[in-house]
XYZ file of C-alpha atoms in Angstrom:
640
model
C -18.719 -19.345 171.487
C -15.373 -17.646 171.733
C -12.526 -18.893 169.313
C -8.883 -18.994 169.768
C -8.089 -18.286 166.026
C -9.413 -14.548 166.545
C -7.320 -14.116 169.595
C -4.245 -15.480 168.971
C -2.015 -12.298 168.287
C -3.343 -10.523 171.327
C -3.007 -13.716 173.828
C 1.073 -13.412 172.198
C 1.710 -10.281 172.947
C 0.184 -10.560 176.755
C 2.269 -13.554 177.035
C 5.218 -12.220 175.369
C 4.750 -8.762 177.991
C 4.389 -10.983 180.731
C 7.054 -13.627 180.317
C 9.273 -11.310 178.212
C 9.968 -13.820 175.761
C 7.477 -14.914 172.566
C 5.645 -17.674 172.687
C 3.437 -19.341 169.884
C -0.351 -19.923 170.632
C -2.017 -22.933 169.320
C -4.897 -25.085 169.934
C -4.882 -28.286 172.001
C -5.785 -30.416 169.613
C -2.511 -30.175 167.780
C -0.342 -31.541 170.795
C 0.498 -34.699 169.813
C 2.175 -35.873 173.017
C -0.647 -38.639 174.007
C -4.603 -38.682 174.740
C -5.114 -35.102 175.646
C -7.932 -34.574 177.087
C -8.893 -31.330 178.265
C -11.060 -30.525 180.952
C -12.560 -26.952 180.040
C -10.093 -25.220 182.702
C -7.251 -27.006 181.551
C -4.669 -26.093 178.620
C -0.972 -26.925 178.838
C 2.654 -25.120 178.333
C 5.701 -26.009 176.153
C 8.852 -24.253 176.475
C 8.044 -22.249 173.270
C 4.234 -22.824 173.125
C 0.762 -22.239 174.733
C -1.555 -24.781 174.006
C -5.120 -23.799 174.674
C -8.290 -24.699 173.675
C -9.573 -24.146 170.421
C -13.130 -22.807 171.389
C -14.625 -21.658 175.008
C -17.841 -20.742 175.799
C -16.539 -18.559 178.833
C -18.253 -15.392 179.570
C -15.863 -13.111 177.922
C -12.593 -13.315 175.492
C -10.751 -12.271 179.165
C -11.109 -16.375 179.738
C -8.242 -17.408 177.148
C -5.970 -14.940 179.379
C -6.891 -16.520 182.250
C -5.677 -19.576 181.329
C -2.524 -18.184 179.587
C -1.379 -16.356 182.281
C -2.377 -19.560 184.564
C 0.055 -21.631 182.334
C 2.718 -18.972 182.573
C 2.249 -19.071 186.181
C 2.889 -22.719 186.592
C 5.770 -21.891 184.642
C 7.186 -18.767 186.523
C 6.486 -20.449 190.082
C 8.291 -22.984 189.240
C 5.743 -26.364 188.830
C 8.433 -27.997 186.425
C 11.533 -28.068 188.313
C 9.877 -30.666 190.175
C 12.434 -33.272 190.751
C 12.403 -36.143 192.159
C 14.926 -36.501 194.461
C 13.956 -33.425 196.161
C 10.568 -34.825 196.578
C 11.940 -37.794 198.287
C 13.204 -35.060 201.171
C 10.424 -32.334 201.166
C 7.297 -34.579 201.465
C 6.794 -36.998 204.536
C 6.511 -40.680 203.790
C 7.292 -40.846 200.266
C 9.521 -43.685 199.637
C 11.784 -44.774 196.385
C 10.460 -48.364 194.756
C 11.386 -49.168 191.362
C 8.861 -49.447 188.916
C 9.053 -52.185 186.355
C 6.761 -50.620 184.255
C 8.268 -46.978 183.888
C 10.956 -46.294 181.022
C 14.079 -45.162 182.011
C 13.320 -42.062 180.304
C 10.168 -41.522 182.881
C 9.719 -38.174 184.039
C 9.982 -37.210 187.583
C 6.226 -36.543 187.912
C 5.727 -40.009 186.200
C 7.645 -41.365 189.125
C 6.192 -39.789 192.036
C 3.071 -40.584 190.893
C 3.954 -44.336 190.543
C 4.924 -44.189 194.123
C 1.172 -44.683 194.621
C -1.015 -47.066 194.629
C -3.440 -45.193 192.159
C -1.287 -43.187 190.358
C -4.302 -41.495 187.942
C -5.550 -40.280 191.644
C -2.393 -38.958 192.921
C -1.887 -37.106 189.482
C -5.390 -35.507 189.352
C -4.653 -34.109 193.225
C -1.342 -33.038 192.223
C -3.174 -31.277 189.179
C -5.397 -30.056 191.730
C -2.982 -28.914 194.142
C -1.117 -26.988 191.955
C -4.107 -25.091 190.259
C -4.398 -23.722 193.680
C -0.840 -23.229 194.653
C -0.278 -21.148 190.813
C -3.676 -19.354 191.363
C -3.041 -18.343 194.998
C 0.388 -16.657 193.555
C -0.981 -15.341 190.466
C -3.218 -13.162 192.317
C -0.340 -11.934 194.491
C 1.884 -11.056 191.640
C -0.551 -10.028 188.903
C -3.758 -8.697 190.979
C -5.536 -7.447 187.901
C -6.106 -11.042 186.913
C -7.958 -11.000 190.234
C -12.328 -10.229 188.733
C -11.077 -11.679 185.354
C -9.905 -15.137 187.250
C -13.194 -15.052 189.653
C -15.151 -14.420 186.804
C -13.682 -17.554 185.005
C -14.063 -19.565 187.809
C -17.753 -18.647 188.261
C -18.605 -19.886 184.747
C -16.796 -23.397 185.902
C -18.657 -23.730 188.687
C -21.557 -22.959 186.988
C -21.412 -25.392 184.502
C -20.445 -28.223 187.132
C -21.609 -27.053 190.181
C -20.912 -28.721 193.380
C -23.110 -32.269 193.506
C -23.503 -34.909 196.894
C -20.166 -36.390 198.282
C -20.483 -40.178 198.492
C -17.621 -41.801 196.358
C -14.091 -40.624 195.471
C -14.967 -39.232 192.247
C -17.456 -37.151 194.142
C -14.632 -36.024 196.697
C -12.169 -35.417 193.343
C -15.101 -33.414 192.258
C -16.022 -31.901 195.261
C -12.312 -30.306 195.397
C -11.704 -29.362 192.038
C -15.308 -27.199 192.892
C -12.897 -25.847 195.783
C -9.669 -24.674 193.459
C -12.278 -22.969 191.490
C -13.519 -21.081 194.747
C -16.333 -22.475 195.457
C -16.948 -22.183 199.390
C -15.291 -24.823 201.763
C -18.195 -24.597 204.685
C -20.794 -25.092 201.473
C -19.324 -27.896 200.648
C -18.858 -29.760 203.483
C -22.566 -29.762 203.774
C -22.896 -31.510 200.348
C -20.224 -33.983 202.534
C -22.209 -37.934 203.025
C -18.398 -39.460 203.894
C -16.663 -37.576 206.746
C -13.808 -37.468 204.330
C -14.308 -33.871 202.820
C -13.775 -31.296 205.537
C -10.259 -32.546 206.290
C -9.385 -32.897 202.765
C -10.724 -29.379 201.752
C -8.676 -28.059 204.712
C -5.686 -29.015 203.342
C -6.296 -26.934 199.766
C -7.260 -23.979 202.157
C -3.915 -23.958 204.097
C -2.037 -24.066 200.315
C -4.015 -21.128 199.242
C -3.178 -19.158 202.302
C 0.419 -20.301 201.676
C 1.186 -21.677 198.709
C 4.949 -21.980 198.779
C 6.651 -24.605 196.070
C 6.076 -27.319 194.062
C 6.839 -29.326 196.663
C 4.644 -28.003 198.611
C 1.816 -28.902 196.720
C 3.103 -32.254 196.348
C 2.830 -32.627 200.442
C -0.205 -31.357 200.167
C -1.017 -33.761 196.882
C 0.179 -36.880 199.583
C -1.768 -35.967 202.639
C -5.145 -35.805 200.585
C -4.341 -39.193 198.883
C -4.056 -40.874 202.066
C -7.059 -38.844 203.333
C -9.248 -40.425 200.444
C -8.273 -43.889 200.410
C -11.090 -44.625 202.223
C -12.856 -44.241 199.343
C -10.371 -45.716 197.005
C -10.528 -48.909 198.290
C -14.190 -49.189 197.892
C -14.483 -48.048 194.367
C -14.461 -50.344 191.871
C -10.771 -50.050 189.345
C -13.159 -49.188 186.226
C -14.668 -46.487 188.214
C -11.208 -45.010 189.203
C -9.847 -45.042 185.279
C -12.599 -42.254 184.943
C -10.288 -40.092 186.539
C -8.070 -40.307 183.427
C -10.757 -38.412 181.456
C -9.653 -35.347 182.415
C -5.781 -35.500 183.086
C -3.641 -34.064 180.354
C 0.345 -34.484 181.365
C 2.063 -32.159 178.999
C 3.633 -31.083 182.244
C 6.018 -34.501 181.897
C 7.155 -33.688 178.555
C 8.332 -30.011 179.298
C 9.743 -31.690 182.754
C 11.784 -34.122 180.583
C 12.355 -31.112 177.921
C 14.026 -29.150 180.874
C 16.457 -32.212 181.787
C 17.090 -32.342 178.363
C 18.996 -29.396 178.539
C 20.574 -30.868 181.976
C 21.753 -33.455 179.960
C 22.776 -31.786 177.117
C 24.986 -29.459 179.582
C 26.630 -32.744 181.047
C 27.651 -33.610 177.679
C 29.979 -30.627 176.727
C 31.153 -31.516 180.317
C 32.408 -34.648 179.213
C 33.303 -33.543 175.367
C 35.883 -30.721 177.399
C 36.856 -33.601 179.793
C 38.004 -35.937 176.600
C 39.618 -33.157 175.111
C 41.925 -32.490 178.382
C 42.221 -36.541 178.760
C 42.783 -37.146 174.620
C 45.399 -34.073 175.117
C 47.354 -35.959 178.266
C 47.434 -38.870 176.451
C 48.614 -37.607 173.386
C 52.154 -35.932 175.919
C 52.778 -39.839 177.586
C 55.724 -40.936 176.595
C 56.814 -44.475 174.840
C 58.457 -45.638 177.890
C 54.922 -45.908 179.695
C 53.673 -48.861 177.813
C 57.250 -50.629 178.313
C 56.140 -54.099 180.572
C 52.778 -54.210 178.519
C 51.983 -57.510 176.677
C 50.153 -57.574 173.031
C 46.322 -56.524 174.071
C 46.539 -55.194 176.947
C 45.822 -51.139 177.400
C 47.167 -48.780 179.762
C 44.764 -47.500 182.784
C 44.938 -44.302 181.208
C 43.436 -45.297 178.223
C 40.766 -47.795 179.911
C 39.642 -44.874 181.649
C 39.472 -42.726 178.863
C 37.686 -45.631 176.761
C 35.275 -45.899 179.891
C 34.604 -42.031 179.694
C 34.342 -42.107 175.459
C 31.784 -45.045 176.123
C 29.811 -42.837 178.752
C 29.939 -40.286 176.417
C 28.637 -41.754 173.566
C 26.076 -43.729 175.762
C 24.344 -40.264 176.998
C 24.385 -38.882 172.976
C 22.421 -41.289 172.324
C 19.908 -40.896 175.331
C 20.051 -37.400 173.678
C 18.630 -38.279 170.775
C 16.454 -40.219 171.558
C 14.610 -37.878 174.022
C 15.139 -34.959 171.437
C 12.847 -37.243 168.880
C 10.710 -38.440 171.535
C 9.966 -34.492 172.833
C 9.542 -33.010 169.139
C 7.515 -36.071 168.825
C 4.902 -34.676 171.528
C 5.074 -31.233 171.482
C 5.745 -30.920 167.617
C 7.622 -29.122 165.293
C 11.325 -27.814 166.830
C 11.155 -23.712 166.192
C 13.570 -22.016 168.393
C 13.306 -17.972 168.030
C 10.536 -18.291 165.302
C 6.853 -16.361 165.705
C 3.999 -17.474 164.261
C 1.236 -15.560 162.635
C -2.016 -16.747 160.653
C -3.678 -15.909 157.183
C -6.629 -16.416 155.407
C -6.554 -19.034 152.362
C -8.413 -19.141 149.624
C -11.108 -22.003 148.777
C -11.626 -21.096 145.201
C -14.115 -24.572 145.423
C -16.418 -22.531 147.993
C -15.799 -19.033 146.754
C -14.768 -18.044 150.277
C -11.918 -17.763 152.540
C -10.839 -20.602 155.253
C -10.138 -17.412 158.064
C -6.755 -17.660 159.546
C -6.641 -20.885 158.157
C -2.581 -21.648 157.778
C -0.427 -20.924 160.333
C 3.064 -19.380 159.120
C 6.847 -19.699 161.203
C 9.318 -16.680 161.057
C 12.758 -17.114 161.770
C 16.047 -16.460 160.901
C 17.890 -18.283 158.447
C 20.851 -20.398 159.993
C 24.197 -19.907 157.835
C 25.543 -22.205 156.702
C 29.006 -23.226 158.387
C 30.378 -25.392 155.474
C 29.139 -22.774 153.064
C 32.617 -21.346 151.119
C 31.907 -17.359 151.535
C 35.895 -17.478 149.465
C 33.900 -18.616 146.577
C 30.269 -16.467 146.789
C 31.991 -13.462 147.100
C 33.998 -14.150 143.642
C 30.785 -14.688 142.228
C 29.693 -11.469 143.670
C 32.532 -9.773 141.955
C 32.419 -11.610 138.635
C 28.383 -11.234 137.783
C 27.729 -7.957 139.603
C 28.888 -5.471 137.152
C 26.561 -7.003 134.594
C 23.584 -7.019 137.152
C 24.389 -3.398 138.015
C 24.920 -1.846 134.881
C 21.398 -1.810 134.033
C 20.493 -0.635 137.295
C 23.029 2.523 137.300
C 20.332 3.890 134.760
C 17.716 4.372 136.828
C 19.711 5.432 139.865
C 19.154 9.400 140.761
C 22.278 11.330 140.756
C 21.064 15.029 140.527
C 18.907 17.363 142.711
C 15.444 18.776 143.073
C 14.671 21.897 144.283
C 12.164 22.082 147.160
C 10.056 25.016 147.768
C 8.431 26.352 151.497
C 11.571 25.782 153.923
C 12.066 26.927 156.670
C 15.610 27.467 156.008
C 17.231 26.910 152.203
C 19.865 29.021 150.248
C 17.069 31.102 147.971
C 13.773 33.326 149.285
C 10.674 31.308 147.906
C 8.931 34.444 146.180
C 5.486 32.178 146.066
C 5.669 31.952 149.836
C 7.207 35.405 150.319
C 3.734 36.793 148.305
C 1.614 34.369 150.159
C 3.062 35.533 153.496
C 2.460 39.370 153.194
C -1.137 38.535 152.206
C -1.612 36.713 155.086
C -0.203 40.137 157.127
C -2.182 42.108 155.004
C -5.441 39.943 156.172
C -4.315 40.287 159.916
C -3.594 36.600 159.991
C 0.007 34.680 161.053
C 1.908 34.355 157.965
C 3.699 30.838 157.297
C 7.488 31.684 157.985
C 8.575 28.924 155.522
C 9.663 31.350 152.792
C 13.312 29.443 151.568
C 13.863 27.141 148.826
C 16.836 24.929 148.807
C 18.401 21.758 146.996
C 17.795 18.247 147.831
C 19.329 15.332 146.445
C 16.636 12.998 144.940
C 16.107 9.951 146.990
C 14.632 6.721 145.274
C 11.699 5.683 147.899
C 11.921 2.166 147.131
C 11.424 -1.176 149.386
C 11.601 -4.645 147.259
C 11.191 -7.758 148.662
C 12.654 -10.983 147.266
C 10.768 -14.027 148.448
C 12.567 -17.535 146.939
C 10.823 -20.797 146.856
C 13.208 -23.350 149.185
C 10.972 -26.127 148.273
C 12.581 -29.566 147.835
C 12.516 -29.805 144.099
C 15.225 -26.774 144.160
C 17.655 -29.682 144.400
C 16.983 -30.691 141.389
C 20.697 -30.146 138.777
C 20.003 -27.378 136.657
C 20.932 -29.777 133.731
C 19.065 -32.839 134.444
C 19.735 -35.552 137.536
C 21.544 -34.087 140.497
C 24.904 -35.759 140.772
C 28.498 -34.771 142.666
C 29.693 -31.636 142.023
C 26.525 -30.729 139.722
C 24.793 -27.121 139.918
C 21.890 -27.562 141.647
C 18.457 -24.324 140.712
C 19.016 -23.799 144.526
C 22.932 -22.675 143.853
C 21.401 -20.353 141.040
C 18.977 -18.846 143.136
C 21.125 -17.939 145.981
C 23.910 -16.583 143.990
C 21.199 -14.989 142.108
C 20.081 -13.099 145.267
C 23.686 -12.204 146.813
C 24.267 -10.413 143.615
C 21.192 -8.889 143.895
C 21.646 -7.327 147.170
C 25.639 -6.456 146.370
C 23.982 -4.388 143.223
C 21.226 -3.029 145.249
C 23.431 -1.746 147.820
C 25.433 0.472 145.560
C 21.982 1.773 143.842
C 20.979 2.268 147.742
C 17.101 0.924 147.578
C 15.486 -0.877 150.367
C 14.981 -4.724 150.252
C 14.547 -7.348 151.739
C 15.851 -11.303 151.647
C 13.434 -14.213 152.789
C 12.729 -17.666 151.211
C 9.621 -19.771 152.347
C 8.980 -23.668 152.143
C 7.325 -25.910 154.457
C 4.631 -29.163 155.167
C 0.921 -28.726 155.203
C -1.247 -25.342 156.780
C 0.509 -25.579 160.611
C 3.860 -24.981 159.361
C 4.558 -22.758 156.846
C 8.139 -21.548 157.525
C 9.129 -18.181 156.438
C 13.135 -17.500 156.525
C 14.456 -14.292 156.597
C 17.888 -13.690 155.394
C 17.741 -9.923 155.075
C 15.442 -7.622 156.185
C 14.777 -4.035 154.441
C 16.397 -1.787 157.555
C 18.975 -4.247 157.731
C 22.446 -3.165 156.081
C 24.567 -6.150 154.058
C 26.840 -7.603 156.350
C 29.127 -11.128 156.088
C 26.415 -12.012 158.579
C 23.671 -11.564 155.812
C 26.138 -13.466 153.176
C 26.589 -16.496 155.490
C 22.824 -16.390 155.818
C 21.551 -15.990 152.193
C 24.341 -19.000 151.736
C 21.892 -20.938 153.898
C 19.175 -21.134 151.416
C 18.824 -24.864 151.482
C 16.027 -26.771 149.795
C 13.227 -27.692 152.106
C 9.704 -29.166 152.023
C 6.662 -28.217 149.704
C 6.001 -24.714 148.160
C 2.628 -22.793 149.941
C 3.174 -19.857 148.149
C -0.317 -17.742 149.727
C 0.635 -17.817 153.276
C 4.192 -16.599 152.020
C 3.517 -13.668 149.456
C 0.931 -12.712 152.072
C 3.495 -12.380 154.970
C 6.010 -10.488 152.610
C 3.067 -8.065 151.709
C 2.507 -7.287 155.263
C 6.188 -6.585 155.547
C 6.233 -3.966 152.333
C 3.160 -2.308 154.092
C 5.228 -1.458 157.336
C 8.109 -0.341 155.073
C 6.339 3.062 154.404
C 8.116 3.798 151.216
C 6.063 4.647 148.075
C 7.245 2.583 146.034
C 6.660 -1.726 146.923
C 8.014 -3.991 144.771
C 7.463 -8.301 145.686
C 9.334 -10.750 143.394
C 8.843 -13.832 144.024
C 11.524 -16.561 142.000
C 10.683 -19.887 142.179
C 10.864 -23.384 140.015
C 7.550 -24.598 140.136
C 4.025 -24.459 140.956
C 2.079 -23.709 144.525
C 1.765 -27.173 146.097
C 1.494 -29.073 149.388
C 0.338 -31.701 150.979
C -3.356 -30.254 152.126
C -3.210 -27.384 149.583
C -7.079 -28.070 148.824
C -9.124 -31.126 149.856
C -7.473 -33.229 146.762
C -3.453 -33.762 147.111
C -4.010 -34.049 143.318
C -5.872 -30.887 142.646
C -2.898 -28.263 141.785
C -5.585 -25.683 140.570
C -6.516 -24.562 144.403
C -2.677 -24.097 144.863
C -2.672 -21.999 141.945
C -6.017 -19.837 142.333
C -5.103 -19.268 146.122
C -2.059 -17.821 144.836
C -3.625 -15.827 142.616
C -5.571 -14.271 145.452
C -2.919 -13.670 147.019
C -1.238 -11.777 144.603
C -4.485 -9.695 143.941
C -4.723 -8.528 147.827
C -1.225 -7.730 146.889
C -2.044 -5.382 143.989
C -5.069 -4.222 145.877
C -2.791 -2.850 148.427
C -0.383 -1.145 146.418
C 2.175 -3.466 146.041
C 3.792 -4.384 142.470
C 4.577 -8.386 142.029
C 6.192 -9.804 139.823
C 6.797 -14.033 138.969
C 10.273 -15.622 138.119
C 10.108 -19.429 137.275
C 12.562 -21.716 135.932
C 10.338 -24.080 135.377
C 9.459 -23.982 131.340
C 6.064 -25.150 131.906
C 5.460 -22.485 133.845
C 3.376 -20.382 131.763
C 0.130 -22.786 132.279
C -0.272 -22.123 135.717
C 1.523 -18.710 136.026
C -0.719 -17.521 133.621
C -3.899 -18.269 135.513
C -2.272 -16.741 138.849
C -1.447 -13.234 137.306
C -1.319 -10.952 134.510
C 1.115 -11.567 131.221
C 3.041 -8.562 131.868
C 3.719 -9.925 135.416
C 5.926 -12.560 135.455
C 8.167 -14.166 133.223
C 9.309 -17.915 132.124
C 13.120 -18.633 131.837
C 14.561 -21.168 129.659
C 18.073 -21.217 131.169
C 18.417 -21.590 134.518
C 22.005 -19.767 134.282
C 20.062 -16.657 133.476
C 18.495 -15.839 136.612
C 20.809 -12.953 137.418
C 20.352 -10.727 134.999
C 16.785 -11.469 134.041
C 16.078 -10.543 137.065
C 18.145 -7.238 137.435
C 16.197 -6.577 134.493
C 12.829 -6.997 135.829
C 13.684 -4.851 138.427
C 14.739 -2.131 136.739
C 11.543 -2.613 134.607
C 9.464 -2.598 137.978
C 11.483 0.410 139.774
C 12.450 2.807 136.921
């Protein structure tokens, strides 16, 4: 049995090489769009996200990028800019009938397939139609897949091989055997109906051209008609069977990518008001002369018309937006997602690659006042950097076996006429010189976003009150404006979050990354969030510190209360697994040569922070208000 979970960074970076842009890997049980049913050469595509399944018992781990690069394909060749419309023209017979039972926010594949009489059957040949069309040009365009996709196939057919042909569901079979390869002559002597050899003609003339979507869709038509034969003499019950195996995430990406039509017509008509709103505003007085009490001008019924069409199609908007995150999940533009290990202190073992963590960008904050955080900057930072100034390096070192410097090195002078002396090549890096001493230093400040950060930092949160979330982020800007004069590397990131599938992880700063107004506007972004997951989170930032490469690796993490989340543990009520995985976390922190260190504001803290670490290794404040310097002072404690 091969799983997913141990392949999931590799399958990201083939996809990511061969679509140029990242996309996330998850299993298909968490698409939530409807029933999704997969057969075992099925998996399905959202514009960030391959869904595959979680386990295959394929002959090799080459199977999962089979059907990676087969969803990629449908993608690339272009199987969901199906529309409609263009249907109507490119394949014979098919006529336009309204639907009763279709929503007006059907997609195009929903209504082409209710053009039919059987709709489930014209879907599954579509399905089929396509797998062959996408193969056919996968092949072309990639033919290293070519022994990786045959072996694949082989292991299909060999777990469903080709059976007798004497109903439609034998047919449906009987050509899904046939986009898996399986011989069209060989089949046609399993044929009891007449029906097969015609039909299986028809997938052999798309694999030796496969041309469009449309294309397939033709080819989708001529074998429906070709099997209704069959259709009408099997029983309704018999032909829901074919639902089994139909998954349609296909629709929601189709209606995903004419959300973005839509949301393009909209700043249409937002520029058209604008230019309409802007004549208006120039008519003069004299045009509503003649006009009785009520009555508007055409101008403005047009432009009421055009606000009313506006508004009408914003709300279409959102209600596709919530209907699309609602099936394909969480919204994540730009993020990548990586999994760790959690500890199950219960079972004295680890849950492998157990949470699944988001990175992305922090979005700044437009209404933030950057006016106002930068006085702050230049009110608290002298007191934060004072401290700091001490253990900042301002002389030189000398360093000895240069190969150019401003003094001989008599050590390697000696050592180099032995080595002449002995008839072997001497080292010709005989110069000393001075070098300024450089602090090889990378911190990394990871602050809890979790919801409770809203609380007021003197009781209930009310207008105009300071809110722990306002100390921590003014905490870290004058962090990083002090850091930046004592030169260190660090980095900014805050994590939050709701249950083990989405742990976000926001980065405001990262250690190569100098401070710019950009990284102001974005540490001003801290808002509070969701729950507080702290293992995924401190393990992430570890991982970061490791591909630093400097010495010295310093993690503080400043939060305002304990690890918690909705599934942290099998009991919601159970805070100790929050806490010990935590702790473990921290370990495999110290056990790769990172220094941590704990900030709460929370004044209960020390009964659960001092089960997580060591005494000397994090610290309780009282006053909220002292976050800034407490924690210039744990730095300098960590760093001198």
């Amino acid at each position: 049995m091969i799983e997913l979970a141990a392949h999931e960074e590799r399958l990201a970076l083939f996809a990511e090489g061969i679509a140029g842009r990242y996309f996330h890997i998850k299993p298909s049980g968490d698409f939530a769009g409807r029933a999704f049913s997969l057969a075992a050469d099925q998996s399905a595509l959202t514009s960030d996200t391959l869904f595959l399944p979680e386990h295959l018992d394929g002959p090799d781990p080459t199977a999962y990028r089979v059907l990676a690069l087969q969803q990629l394909g449908h993608r690339e060749f272009g199987s969901f800019t199906f529309d409609f419309a263009m249907a109507l023209t490119r394949v014979p017979g098919l006529t336009d009938h309204e639907v009763p039972t279709l929503s007006g926010r059907a997609s195009d594949f929903e209504r082409f397939y209710h053009q039919f009489a059987l709709p489930a059957l014209i879907s599954r040949l579509l399905h089929l139609c396509e797998r062959v069309r996408v193969d056919a040009l996968l092949v072309r365009r990639y033919p290293g897949i070519r022994r990786h996709l045959r072996r694949f196939r082989a292991h299909l057919l060999e777990r469903q091989p080709p059976a007798a042909v004497d109903s439609l569901n034998g047919a449906v079979h009987a050509l899904r055997c046939r986009a898996l390869g399986a011989d069209s002559a060989a089949l046609t002597t399993l044929d009891a109906t007449g029906l097969l050899a015609p039909a299986l003609a028809v997938l052999d003339d798309l694999d030796q051209a496969p041309g469009d979507v449309y294309a397939s869709a033709a080819a989708a038509a001529r074998l429906y008609a070709q099997l209704s034969p069959l259709a009408d003499a099997t029983a309704p019950g018999e032909i829901l069977l074919l639902d089994e195996e139909l998954a349609e995430p296909g629709n929601w990406l189709q209606r995903e990518a004419r959300l973005t039509d839509w949301r393009d017509e909209l700043a249409a008509l937002d520029a058209s008001l604008a230019v309409e709103q802007l004549h208006g505003d120039d008519v003069s007085a004299a045009d509503s002369d003649g006009l009785t009490d009520g009555q508007m001008r055409p101008d403005d019924l047009a432009l009421k018309a055009m606000q009313d069409d506006r508004d009408t199609l914003a709300r279409r908007i959102d209600m596709e937006r919530s209907a699309i995150r609602d099936a394909l999940g969480a919204d994540t533009p730009d993020a990548r997602s990586f999994r760790y290990d959690e500890w199950d202190y219960q079972q004295r073992r680890y849950l492998p690659r157990w949470c699944r963590l988001f990175e992305s960008r922090l979005a700044p904050d437009p209404e933030a006042d950057l006016a106002k955080l930068q006085a702050v900057i230049r009110t608290h930072r002298p007191g934060v950097q004072k401290p700091l100034e001490q253990i900042r390096p301002l002389g030189y070192q000398r360093v000895f076996r240069q190969a150019d410097g401003d003094e001989l090195d008599f050590n390697a002078v000696i050592a180099a006429r032995q080595d002449v002396r002995a008839g072997q090549s001497p080292d010709d890096r005989v110069y000393s010189r001075r070098d300024r001493i450089h602090r090889d230093v990378c911190a990394a400040f990871l602050v809890d976003l979790s919801a409770s950060t809203d609380d007021a930092v003197d009781g209930e949160a009310g207008e105009g009150e300071r809110r722990i979330i306002d100390v921590q982020r003014e905490a870290m800007l004058v962090m990083s404006a002090a850091l930046e004069q004592l030169g260190d590397s660090y980095g900014v990131y805050g994590f939050s979050g709701y249950g083990r599938d989405c742990v976000d992880f926001f980065v405001a700063k990262e250690p190569a990354e100098p401070f710019r107004p950009g990284t102001l506007a974005a540490i001003a972004g801290m808002k509070p969030k969701r729950s507080t997951r702290m293992g995924p989170a401190i393990r992430h930032a570890v991982g970061k510190l490791q591909a630093s490469g400097n010495a010295l690796r310093v993690l503080l993490i400043i939060s305002d209360g304990f690890p918690q989340d909705c599934d942290y543990g099998p009991d919601r009520g159970d805070h100790e697994y929050g806490v010990q995985d935590t702790a473990r976390a921290l370990r495999e922190a110290h056990d790769k040569g990172v220094e941590t260190f704990c900030i709460t504001v929370d004044r209960s803290g020390h009964d659960y922070l001092k089960r997580m670490c060591p005494e000397s290794r994090y610290l309780v404040i009282e006053e909220v208000e002292d976050l800034p310097a407490q924690l210039s002072k744990v730095y300098e404690a960590l760093t001198a």
